[in-house]
Amino acid sequence: MSADVAVLVAIAVLAVVTVAAAVVAVVAARRVARSAGAVAPGPGPAAHQDTAPRPASVQRPAAPAAQHEDTTSLAVRPAVLEPRVVEGRVVVPPTQDQVVEAALSRPQVRFAVVVQGVAHALRPESRDRIGALMRREYRNRRRDRLRAGRRAARAAHASTAPPTPSDQWLGER
């Protein structure tokens, strides 16, 4: 089997795996969207106002009507979702770090990230860039080896050479 055929087979396998990972991701996203749609309120100005009754320990203090927040302060501050009661159960939304950690720890996601990285590396522009970087590194290392060899040769030659007349004591022959 020639190298071209091997590369084509490898790329075909990577493409199939990528498509399978995309299908799995879409199915999972739809499942999450369906489950989140049943619990979370829809988008809009009333999305942050919960009309469900809350226990006294979870009650949110009423905001004054004159208080106004601009959108720049919302972009800087992380949005903190508060626990609420849904169908008699207290639901505590996870933090963003917990969601990211859970999503990225799944084997399918990690595999998809690796596949995407390999696919990116196999693109022609990436291959050319990586090849150029490798050639440059090879040349630099070769140049450094040659310089070190020349320095070692000079040092070895200097130690075997007779001392110069300026190094001798006066009167010695």
Short mmCIF file of C-alpha atoms in Angstrom, two decimals, residues 5-139:
data_model
loop_
_atom_site.label_atom_id
_atom_site.label_comp_id
_atom_site.label_asym_id
_atom_site.label_seq_id
_atom_site.Cartn_x
_atom_site.Cartn_y
_atom_site.Cartn_z
CA VAL A 5 -3.47 5.43 -0.10
CA ALA A 6 -2.58 5.16 3.60
CA VAL A 7 -3.06 8.89 4.08
CA LEU A 8 -6.41 8.81 2.27
CA VAL A 9 -7.60 5.89 4.42
CA ALA A 10 -6.52 7.70 7.59
CA ILE A 11 -8.32 10.88 6.50
CA ALA A 12 -11.47 8.89 5.65
CA VAL A 13 -11.45 7.25 9.08
CA LEU A 14 -10.97 10.64 10.74
CA ALA A 15 -13.86 12.08 8.72
CA VAL A 16 -16.19 9.25 9.77
CA VAL A 17 -15.20 9.64 13.42
CA THR A 18 -15.71 13.41 13.21
CA VAL A 19 -19.19 12.99 11.74
CA ALA A 20 -20.07 10.46 14.43
CA ALA A 21 -18.83 12.82 17.16
CA ALA A 22 -20.88 15.65 15.65
CA VAL A 23 -24.03 13.49 15.62
CA VAL A 24 -23.47 12.52 19.25
CA ALA A 25 -22.94 16.18 20.20
CA VAL A 26 -26.12 17.29 18.40
CA VAL A 27 -28.19 14.56 20.07
CA ALA A 28 -26.79 15.50 23.48
CA ALA A 29 -27.44 19.21 22.86
CA ARG A 30 -31.03 18.52 21.85
CA ARG A 31 -31.53 16.36 24.95
CA VAL A 32 -30.12 19.12 27.18
CA ALA A 33 -32.22 21.77 25.42
CA ARG A 34 -35.39 19.69 25.89
CA SER A 35 -34.70 19.12 29.59
CA ALA A 36 -33.68 22.76 30.15
CA GLY A 37 -36.78 24.05 28.34
CA ALA A 38 -39.04 22.25 30.83
CA VAL A 39 -37.29 23.78 33.86
CA ALA A 40 -35.88 27.17 32.86
CA PRO A 41 -38.02 30.17 31.89
CA GLY A 42 -37.79 31.47 28.34
CA PRO A 43 -35.54 34.38 27.36
CA GLY A 44 -36.75 37.90 27.84
CA PRO A 45 -36.88 40.59 30.49
CA ALA A 46 -38.83 38.35 32.86
CA ALA A 47 -36.28 35.52 32.65
CA HIS A 48 -34.60 36.59 35.87
CA GLN A 49 -37.87 36.98 37.78
CA ASP A 50 -39.20 33.72 39.20
CA THR A 51 -42.91 33.65 39.98
CA ALA A 52 -42.85 30.26 41.71
CA PRO A 53 -43.23 30.41 45.50
CA ARG A 54 -39.93 30.01 47.35
CA PRO A 55 -39.15 28.84 50.83
CA ALA A 56 -38.18 31.58 53.26
CA SER A 57 -34.51 30.54 53.17
CA VAL A 58 -34.38 31.01 49.38
CA GLN A 59 -36.43 34.23 49.06
CA ARG A 60 -34.71 36.96 47.05
CA PRO A 61 -34.90 40.47 48.49
CA ALA A 62 -37.00 42.82 46.41
CA ALA A 63 -34.94 45.25 44.33
CA PRO A 64 -35.85 48.94 44.56
CA ALA A 65 -37.70 50.20 41.49
CA ALA A 66 -35.29 53.11 41.03
CA GLN A 67 -32.22 50.84 40.86
CA HIS A 68 -30.94 50.51 37.28
CA GLU A 69 -28.06 48.31 36.10
CA ASP A 70 -26.30 49.04 32.86
CA THR A 71 -25.35 46.22 30.50
CA THR A 72 -21.60 46.79 30.86
CA SER A 73 -21.65 45.82 34.52
CA LEU A 74 -23.59 42.65 33.63
CA ALA A 75 -20.96 41.66 31.09
CA VAL A 76 -18.16 42.00 33.64
CA ARG A 77 -19.91 40.24 36.52
CA PRO A 78 -20.62 36.52 36.19
CA ALA A 79 -24.33 35.77 36.29
CA VAL A 80 -25.17 33.89 39.49
CA LEU A 81 -28.28 31.77 39.21
CA GLU A 82 -30.16 31.31 42.42
CA PRO A 83 -31.69 28.07 43.68
CA ARG A 84 -35.42 27.72 43.13
CA VAL A 85 -38.20 25.24 43.86
CA VAL A 86 -39.54 23.27 40.91
CA GLU A 87 -42.24 20.65 41.51
CA GLY A 88 -41.43 20.51 45.21
CA ARG A 89 -37.69 20.07 44.71
CA VAL A 90 -34.95 22.62 45.26
CA VAL A 91 -32.99 23.04 42.02
CA VAL A 92 -29.51 24.53 42.36
CA PRO A 93 -28.04 25.47 38.95
CA PRO A 94 -24.42 24.45 38.46
CA THR A 95 -21.69 27.03 38.12
CA GLN A 96 -20.08 27.69 34.75
CA ASP A 97 -16.89 25.93 35.89
CA GLN A 98 -18.87 22.82 36.82
CA VAL A 99 -20.61 22.78 33.43
CA VAL A 100 -17.35 23.18 31.52
CA GLU A 101 -15.62 20.52 33.61
CA ALA A 102 -18.48 18.06 33.12
CA ALA A 103 -18.68 18.72 29.38
CA LEU A 104 -14.95 18.49 28.72
CA SER A 105 -14.45 15.40 30.86
CA ARG A 106 -16.68 13.28 28.62
CA PRO A 107 -14.66 10.84 26.50
CA GLN A 108 -16.57 11.72 23.33
CA VAL A 109 -15.77 15.40 23.73
CA ARG A 110 -12.11 14.75 24.48
CA PHE A 111 -11.90 12.45 21.47
CA ALA A 112 -13.62 15.06 19.27
CA VAL A 113 -11.11 17.69 20.42
CA VAL A 114 -8.20 15.41 19.51
CA VAL A 115 -9.76 14.59 16.13
CA GLN A 116 -10.30 18.27 15.40
CA GLY A 117 -6.67 19.00 16.26
CA VAL A 118 -5.43 16.23 13.98
CA ALA A 119 -7.73 17.42 11.19
CA HIS A 120 -6.40 20.95 11.62
CA ALA A 121 -2.82 19.68 11.49
CA LEU A 122 -3.55 17.79 8.26
CA ARG A 123 -4.82 20.87 6.42
CA PRO A 124 -2.40 22.04 3.71
CA GLU A 125 -1.68 25.44 5.26
CA SER A 126 -0.98 23.87 8.65
CA ARG A 127 1.18 21.16 7.10
CA ASP A 128 3.23 23.81 5.28
CA ARG A 129 3.61 25.92 8.41
CA ILE A 130 4.57 22.93 10.56
CA GLY A 131 7.03 21.74 7.90
CA ALA A 132 8.64 25.18 7.73
CA LEU A 133 8.95 25.32 11.53
CA MET A 134 10.53 21.86 11.59
CA ARG A 135 13.01 22.77 8.84
CA ARG A 136 13.96 25.96 10.68
CA GLU A 137 14.42 24.07 13.94
CA TYR A 138 16.51 21.39 12.17
CA ARG A 139 18.75 24.06 10.60
#
